[in-house]
GROMACS .gro file of C-alpha atoms in nm:
model
  296
    1MET     CA    1   0.000   0.000   0.000
    2THR     CA    2   0.286   0.242   0.076
    3ALA     CA    3   0.406   0.217  -0.286
    4VAL     CA    4   0.100   0.422  -0.387
    5SER     CA    5   0.191   0.782  -0.467
    6PRO     CA    6   0.024   1.067  -0.270
    7CYS     CA    7   0.004   1.271  -0.593
    8THR     CA    8  -0.329   1.449  -0.653
    9GLY     CA    9  -0.240   1.591  -0.994
   10VAL     CA   10  -0.154   1.946  -0.882
   11CYS     CA   11   0.225   1.905  -0.909
   12ARG     CA   12   0.344   2.256  -0.824
   13LEU     CA   13   0.600   2.339  -0.554
   14ASP     CA   14   0.530   2.610  -0.298
   15ASP     CA   15   0.799   2.880  -0.314
   16ALA     CA   16   0.803   2.931   0.063
   17THR     CA   17   0.822   2.571   0.187
   18GLY     CA   18   0.943   2.375  -0.116
   19TRP     CA   19   0.653   2.132  -0.067
   20CYS     CA   20   0.412   2.033  -0.343
   21LEU     CA   21   0.084   2.223  -0.325
   22GLY     CA   22  -0.103   1.904  -0.410
   23CYS     CA   23   0.056   1.626  -0.204
   24ALA     CA   24   0.296   1.814   0.031
   25ARG     CA   25   0.604   1.614  -0.071
   26THR     CA   26   0.937   1.779  -0.138
   27GLY     CA   27   1.077   1.785  -0.489
   28GLU     CA   28   1.335   1.527  -0.383
   29GLU     CA   29   1.067   1.296  -0.239
   30ILE     CA   30   0.869   1.320  -0.562
   31ALA     CA   31   1.173   1.250  -0.781
   32GLU     CA   32   1.290   0.953  -0.573
   33TRP     CA   33   0.950   0.801  -0.490
   34ARG     CA   34   0.983   0.494  -0.710
   35THR     CA   35   1.341   0.412  -0.615
   36HIS     CA   36   1.310   0.401  -0.235
   37SER     CA   37   1.191   0.125  -0.003
   38ASP     CA   38   0.840   0.075   0.130
   39ASP     CA   39   0.962   0.182   0.475
   40TRP     CA   40   1.091   0.512   0.334
   41ARG     CA   41   0.763   0.576   0.149
   42ALA     CA   42   0.565   0.490   0.462
   43ALA     CA   43   0.766   0.747   0.657
   44VAL     CA   44   0.688   1.013   0.394
   45TRP     CA   45   0.316   0.929   0.406
   46GLU     CA   46   0.329   0.965   0.785
   47ALA     CA   47   0.496   1.307   0.762
   48LEU     CA   48   0.258   1.460   0.507
   49PRO     CA   49  -0.032   1.550   0.742
   50THR     CA   50   0.196   1.776   0.946
   51ARG     CA   51   0.265   1.979   0.630
   52PHE     CA   52  -0.094   2.021   0.510
   53PRO     CA   53  -0.189   2.318   0.733
   54ALA     CA   54   0.099   2.534   0.608
   55LEU     CA   55  -0.010   2.472   0.248
   56GLY     CA   56  -0.385   2.496   0.305
   57ILE     CA   57  -0.437   2.150   0.155
   58ALA     CA   58  -0.791   2.020   0.203
   59CYS     CA   59  -0.802   1.742  -0.057
   60ARG     CA   60  -0.570   1.453   0.012
   61ARG     CA   61  -0.521   1.113  -0.140
   62LEU     CA   62  -0.567   0.799   0.063
   63PRO     CA   63  -0.282   0.544   0.037
   64TRP     CA   64  -0.499   0.288  -0.140
   65SER     CA   65  -0.408   0.081  -0.443
   66THR     CA   66  -0.671  -0.018  -0.701
   67ASN     CA   67  -0.718  -0.345  -0.513
   68ASP     CA   68  -0.761  -0.156  -0.186
   69ILE     CA   69  -1.036   0.055  -0.345
   70HIS     CA   70  -1.207  -0.261  -0.472
   71ASP     CA   71  -1.193  -0.412  -0.124
   72PHE     CA   72  -1.326  -0.095   0.039
   73ILE     CA   73  -1.623  -0.077  -0.199
   74GLY     CA   74  -1.703  -0.445  -0.158
   75ASN     CA   75  -1.683  -0.434   0.222
   76SER     CA   76  -1.888  -0.115   0.243
   77LEU     CA   77  -2.164  -0.276   0.037
   78SER     CA   78  -2.167  -0.625   0.185
   79ASP     CA   79  -2.150  -0.494   0.544
   80LYS     CA   80  -2.392  -0.202   0.477
   81LYS     CA   81  -2.149   0.048   0.623
   82GLY     CA   82  -2.292   0.360   0.459
   83THR     CA   83  -2.430   0.524   0.146
   84TRP     CA   84  -2.283   0.561  -0.203
   85VAL     CA   85  -2.383   0.873  -0.397
   86ILE     CA   86  -2.342   0.963  -0.766
   87GLY     CA   87  -2.437   1.300  -0.911
   88VAL     CA   88  -2.395   1.672  -0.862
   89VAL     CA   89  -2.532   1.901  -0.593
   90GLY     CA   90  -2.911   1.887  -0.625
   91ALA     CA   91  -2.924   1.588  -0.863
   92VAL     CA   92  -2.805   1.264  -0.704
   93GLY     CA   93  -2.875   0.895  -0.683
   94GLU     CA   94  -2.809   0.729  -0.347
   95PHE     CA   95  -2.749   0.358  -0.292
   96ALA     CA   96  -2.782   0.209   0.056
   97ALA     CA   97  -2.949  -0.105   0.184
   98THR     CA   98  -3.194  -0.091   0.469
   99ARG     CA   99  -3.120  -0.283   0.787
  100ASP     CA  100  -3.338  -0.579   0.690
  101ALA     CA  101  -3.256  -0.586   0.316
  102CYS     CA  102  -2.991  -0.811   0.168
  103VAL     CA  103  -2.722  -0.693  -0.075
  104ASP     CA  104  -2.636  -0.915  -0.369
  105LEU     CA  105  -2.273  -0.833  -0.457
  106SER     CA  106  -2.067  -0.956  -0.753
  107THR     CA  107  -1.734  -0.860  -0.907
  108ASN     CA  108  -1.583  -0.929  -1.247
  109GLY     CA  109  -1.242  -0.773  -1.308
  110SER     CA  110  -1.284  -0.398  -1.274
  111GLU     CA  111  -1.664  -0.424  -1.249
  112ILE     CA  112  -1.848  -0.420  -0.915
  113VAL     CA  113  -2.225  -0.474  -0.913
  114ALA     CA  114  -2.460  -0.456  -0.615
  115ASN     CA  115  -2.835  -0.514  -0.598
  116THR     CA  116  -3.073  -0.448  -0.312
  117ALA     CA  117  -3.442  -0.379  -0.268
  118GLY     CA  118  -3.517  -0.062  -0.462
  119GLY     CA  119  -3.196  -0.021  -0.658
  120HIS     CA  120  -2.882  -0.132  -0.837
  121LEU     CA  121  -2.522  -0.008  -0.843
  122ARG     CA  122  -2.243  -0.068  -1.091
  123PHE     CA  123  -1.888   0.074  -1.061
  124PHE     CA  124  -1.587   0.025  -1.289
  125VAL     CA  125  -1.269   0.061  -1.085
  126ASP     CA  126  -0.936   0.058  -1.270
  127ASP     CA  127  -0.600   0.233  -1.240
  128HIS     CA  128  -0.761   0.566  -1.336
  129VAL     CA  129  -0.957   0.577  -1.009
  130ARG     CA  130  -0.825   0.749  -0.697
  131ALA     CA  131  -0.955   0.749  -0.339
  132LEU     CA  132  -0.954   1.101  -0.193
  133THR     CA  133  -1.091   1.262   0.120
  134PHE     CA  134  -1.150   1.614   0.246
  135ASP     CA  135  -1.170   1.510   0.611
  136PRO     CA  136  -0.883   1.601   0.847
  137PRO     CA  137  -0.604   1.339   0.876
  138GLU     CA  138  -0.698   1.267   1.237
  139THR     CA  139  -1.048   1.150   1.132
  140PRO     CA  140  -1.085   0.773   1.197
  141LEU     CA  141  -1.121   0.572   0.878
  142VAL     CA  142  -1.467   0.448   0.979
  143ARG     CA  143  -1.583   0.812   0.988
  144GLN     CA  144  -1.411   0.938   0.672
  145ARG     CA  145  -1.611   1.044   0.369
  146VAL     CA  146  -1.439   0.903   0.062
  147VAL     CA  147  -1.450   1.056  -0.285
  148LEU     CA  148  -1.373   0.819  -0.570
  149ALA     CA  149  -1.233   1.049  -0.837
  150VAL     CA  150  -1.153   0.946  -1.193
  151LYS     CA  151  -0.873   1.085  -1.407
  152ARG     CA  152  -1.013   1.309  -1.680
  153GLN     CA  153  -0.815   1.118  -1.940
  154ARG     CA  154  -1.051   0.821  -1.894
  155GLY     CA  155  -1.327   1.036  -2.042
  156ARG     CA  156  -1.657   1.170  -1.919
  157VAL     CA  157  -2.026   1.100  -1.960
  158PRO     CA  158  -2.190   1.249  -2.272
  159VAL     CA  159  -2.333   1.595  -2.204
  160SER     CA  160  -2.678   1.708  -2.316
  161ASP     CA  161  -2.828   2.052  -2.248
  162THR     CA  162  -3.179   1.933  -2.340
  163ILE     CA  163  -3.399   1.634  -2.268
  164LYS     CA  164  -3.286   1.357  -2.499
  165ASP     CA  165  -3.398   1.005  -2.581
  166LEU     CA  166  -3.087   0.786  -2.549
  167GLY     CA  167  -3.262   0.477  -2.683
  168PRO     CA  168  -3.288   0.140  -2.507
  169ASP     CA  169  -3.087   0.126  -2.184
  170SER     CA  170  -2.840  -0.139  -2.297
  171ALA     CA  171  -2.627  -0.078  -1.985
  172ALA     CA  172  -2.907  -0.154  -1.738
  173VAL     CA  173  -2.788  -0.375  -1.454
  174ASP     CA  174  -3.092  -0.605  -1.485
  175VAL     CA  175  -3.128  -0.762  -1.828
  176VAL     CA  176  -3.507  -0.723  -1.818
  177ASP     CA  177  -3.468  -0.343  -1.812
  178ARG     CA  178  -3.253  -0.317  -2.123
  179GLY     CA  179  -3.544  -0.278  -2.364
  180PHE     CA  180  -3.681   0.031  -2.186
  181HIS     CA  181  -3.580   0.375  -2.312
  182LEU     CA  182  -3.341   0.598  -2.120
  183TYR     CA  183  -3.402   0.974  -2.122
  184ASP     CA  184  -3.130   1.223  -2.027
  185LEU     CA  185  -3.300   1.510  -1.842
  186GLY     CA  186  -3.052   1.755  -1.992
  187LEU     CA  187  -2.870   1.903  -1.693
  188GLY     CA  188  -2.571   1.974  -1.916
  189ARG     CA  189  -2.311   1.870  -1.657
  190LYS     CA  190  -1.979   1.709  -1.745
  191GLU     CA  191  -1.957   1.533  -1.407
  192SER     CA  192  -2.271   1.322  -1.433
  193ARG     CA  193  -2.607   1.289  -1.600
  194PHE     CA  194  -2.948   1.232  -1.445
  195CYS     CA  195  -3.178   1.007  -1.648
  196VAL     CA  196  -3.513   0.832  -1.621
  197ARG     CA  197  -3.589   0.492  -1.772
  198CYS     CA  198  -3.941   0.439  -1.899
  199GLY     CA  199  -4.157   0.166  -2.038
  200PRO     CA  200  -4.481   0.244  -2.221
  201GLY     CA  201  -4.693   0.494  -2.029
  202MET     CA  202  -4.755   0.858  -1.950
  203ALA     CA  203  -4.395   0.939  -1.856
  204ASN     CA  204  -4.259   0.794  -2.177
  205ASP     CA  205  -4.521   0.980  -2.383
  206ALA     CA  206  -4.447   1.309  -2.207
  207LEU     CA  207  -4.071   1.281  -2.253
  208CYS     CA  208  -4.118   1.201  -2.624
  209SER     CA  209  -4.359   1.490  -2.680
  210GLU     CA  210  -4.277   1.849  -2.774
  211ALA     CA  211  -4.315   1.938  -2.406
  212GLY     CA  212  -4.023   1.710  -2.327
  213SER     CA  213  -3.783   1.609  -2.604
  214GLY     CA  214  -3.545   1.889  -2.700
  215GLN     CA  215  -3.654   2.115  -2.414
  216SER     CA  216  -3.420   2.240  -2.144
  217PHE     CA  217  -3.456   2.093  -1.797
  218ALA     CA  218  -3.549   2.435  -1.654
  219ASP     CA  219  -3.827   2.487  -1.910
  220ALA     CA  220  -3.973   2.136  -1.895
  221ILE     CA  221  -3.944   2.019  -1.535
  222ALA     CA  222  -4.254   2.201  -1.404
  223ARG     CA  223  -4.471   2.027  -1.666
  224LEU     CA  224  -4.300   1.690  -1.637
  225ALA     CA  225  -4.266   1.666  -1.257
  226PRO     CA  226  -4.629   1.570  -1.178
  227ILE     CA  227  -4.619   1.295  -1.441
  228LEU     CA  228  -4.284   1.159  -1.325
  229ILE     CA  229  -4.394   1.163  -0.961
  230ALA     CA  230  -4.719   0.983  -1.045
  231GLU     CA  231  -4.555   0.710  -1.251
  232SER     CA  232  -4.217   0.689  -1.068
  233PRO     CA  233  -4.004   0.551  -1.352
  234ALA     CA  234  -3.657   0.422  -1.268
  235ARG     CA  235  -3.399   0.697  -1.219
  236VAL     CA  236  -3.048   0.634  -1.347
  237VAL     CA  237  -2.763   0.860  -1.237
  238GLU     CA  238  -2.433   0.807  -1.418
  239SER     CA  239  -2.077   0.930  -1.380
  240THR     CA  240  -1.759   0.817  -1.548
  241LEU     CA  241  -1.720   0.571  -1.257
  242GLY     CA  242  -2.051   0.394  -1.316
  243ARG     CA  243  -2.418   0.424  -1.234
  244ILE     CA  244  -2.680   0.403  -0.960
  245GLU     CA  245  -3.029   0.290  -1.061
  246VAL     CA  246  -3.317   0.374  -0.828
  247LEU     CA  247  -3.643   0.181  -0.856
  248SER     CA  248  -3.820   0.301  -0.542
  249PRO     CA  249  -4.119   0.538  -0.571
  250ILE     CA  250  -4.062   0.913  -0.597
  251PRO     CA  251  -4.209   1.074  -0.284
  252LEU     CA  252  -4.481   1.335  -0.315
  253PRO     CA  253  -4.378   1.701  -0.262
  254GLY     CA  254  -4.303   1.746   0.106
  255GLY     CA  255  -4.279   1.369   0.155
  256MET     CA  256  -3.987   1.170   0.290
  257SER     CA  257  -3.743   0.975   0.074
  258PRO     CA  258  -3.737   0.599   0.143
  259ALA     CA  259  -3.463   0.459   0.364
  260GLY     CA  260  -3.311   0.253   0.083
  261PRO     CA  261  -3.200   0.367  -0.263
  262HIS     CA  262  -3.349   0.703  -0.363
  263THR     CA  263  -3.285   1.016  -0.565
  264HIS     CA  264  -3.294   1.392  -0.513
  265LEU     CA  265  -3.370   1.632  -0.798
  266LEU     CA  266  -3.378   1.987  -0.660
  267PRO     CA  267  -3.368   2.267  -0.922
  268ASN     CA  268  -3.260   2.538  -0.676
  269HIS     CA  269  -2.962   2.332  -0.565
  270ILE     CA  270  -2.873   2.231  -0.920
  271ALA     CA  271  -2.859   2.602  -1.009
  272THR     CA  272  -2.555   2.646  -0.781
  273GLY     CA  273  -2.349   2.465  -1.047
  274ARG     CA  274  -2.151   2.278  -0.783
  275SER     CA  275  -2.045   1.920  -0.841
  276LEU     CA  276  -1.942   1.857  -0.478
  277PRO     CA  277  -2.033   2.014  -0.142
  278VAL     CA  278  -1.893   2.355  -0.051
  279GLY     CA  279  -1.525   2.330   0.042
  280TRP     CA  280  -1.473   2.013  -0.160
  281ASP     CA  281  -1.286   2.127  -0.468
  282LEU     CA  282  -1.119   1.855  -0.671
  283PRO     CA  283  -0.789   1.912  -0.853
  284ARG     CA  284  -0.852   1.969  -1.223
  285ALA     CA  285  -0.693   1.635  -1.307
  286TYR     CA  286  -1.004   1.454  -1.180
  287LEU     CA  287  -1.378   1.424  -1.228
  288PRO     CA  288  -1.594   1.311  -0.934
  289GLY     CA  289  -1.709   0.952  -0.966
  290ALA     CA  290  -1.891   0.876  -0.642
  291ILE     CA  291  -1.891   0.970  -0.274
  292PHE     CA  292  -1.915   0.732   0.020
  293TYR     CA  293  -2.080   0.862   0.336
  294PRO     CA  294  -2.030   0.631   0.639
  295ALA     CA  295  -2.335   0.533   0.838
  296ALA     CA  296  -2.405   0.735   1.151
   0.00000   0.00000   0.00000
């Protein structure tokens, strides 16, 4: 684990301290990282938190390899340790199992799939994925919020500024859902897209009509919201890391979201343009993939 580099993609030395403004290593430590022993690298990792305050570093990398990230995701899902979230501020899909629900977990190479009552999750974790946190170094691991960020070079989800029929959802986790059409609601965000998946019915007709297809989210949502709430089609929130599919009913205005998988689609919050909570600013080298929030 100590062979993992602390680099966060900033790679610029501070003139005053000589430490990197992204990872807090010295230029010498960066240059010699691959040639030293695990013990030497472990000592550097241990020293870094003492340097963060002088540099104002809030985002730090966790010393996890790709396999470590796989293990963390798998354990968090199988042991129901918290909630996974994909999306941007105001438009998110959340995956968590209730106390009494089981989680069906499977892995195949880089792919991790989880199913529980009310939703599905699929992540693709390869060497482009990094585990980051904005919590202070003294925060116990069981309490840390973990951001899985993906290198921009891996690509991003397609961006649409209007409601768009994406055709049959061939990537649906459950094979029986792959014939239903997926509609991008047109948030126009490079970090993620918020979609609904519809079979024949009012929601599908509305999204295909002039009141839906080709319209901006802001212009169409007031007309579409009552139909979507009444029919509660599946919501699919995707990032470059993967997707969360939510099958549970959409609550009525003023109602409570279910305890298991659910979504939030809040126009006023979306309008902030933020991809992550205030104070969580990722280095430009990354796009947000998903956030893990530990259970209370």
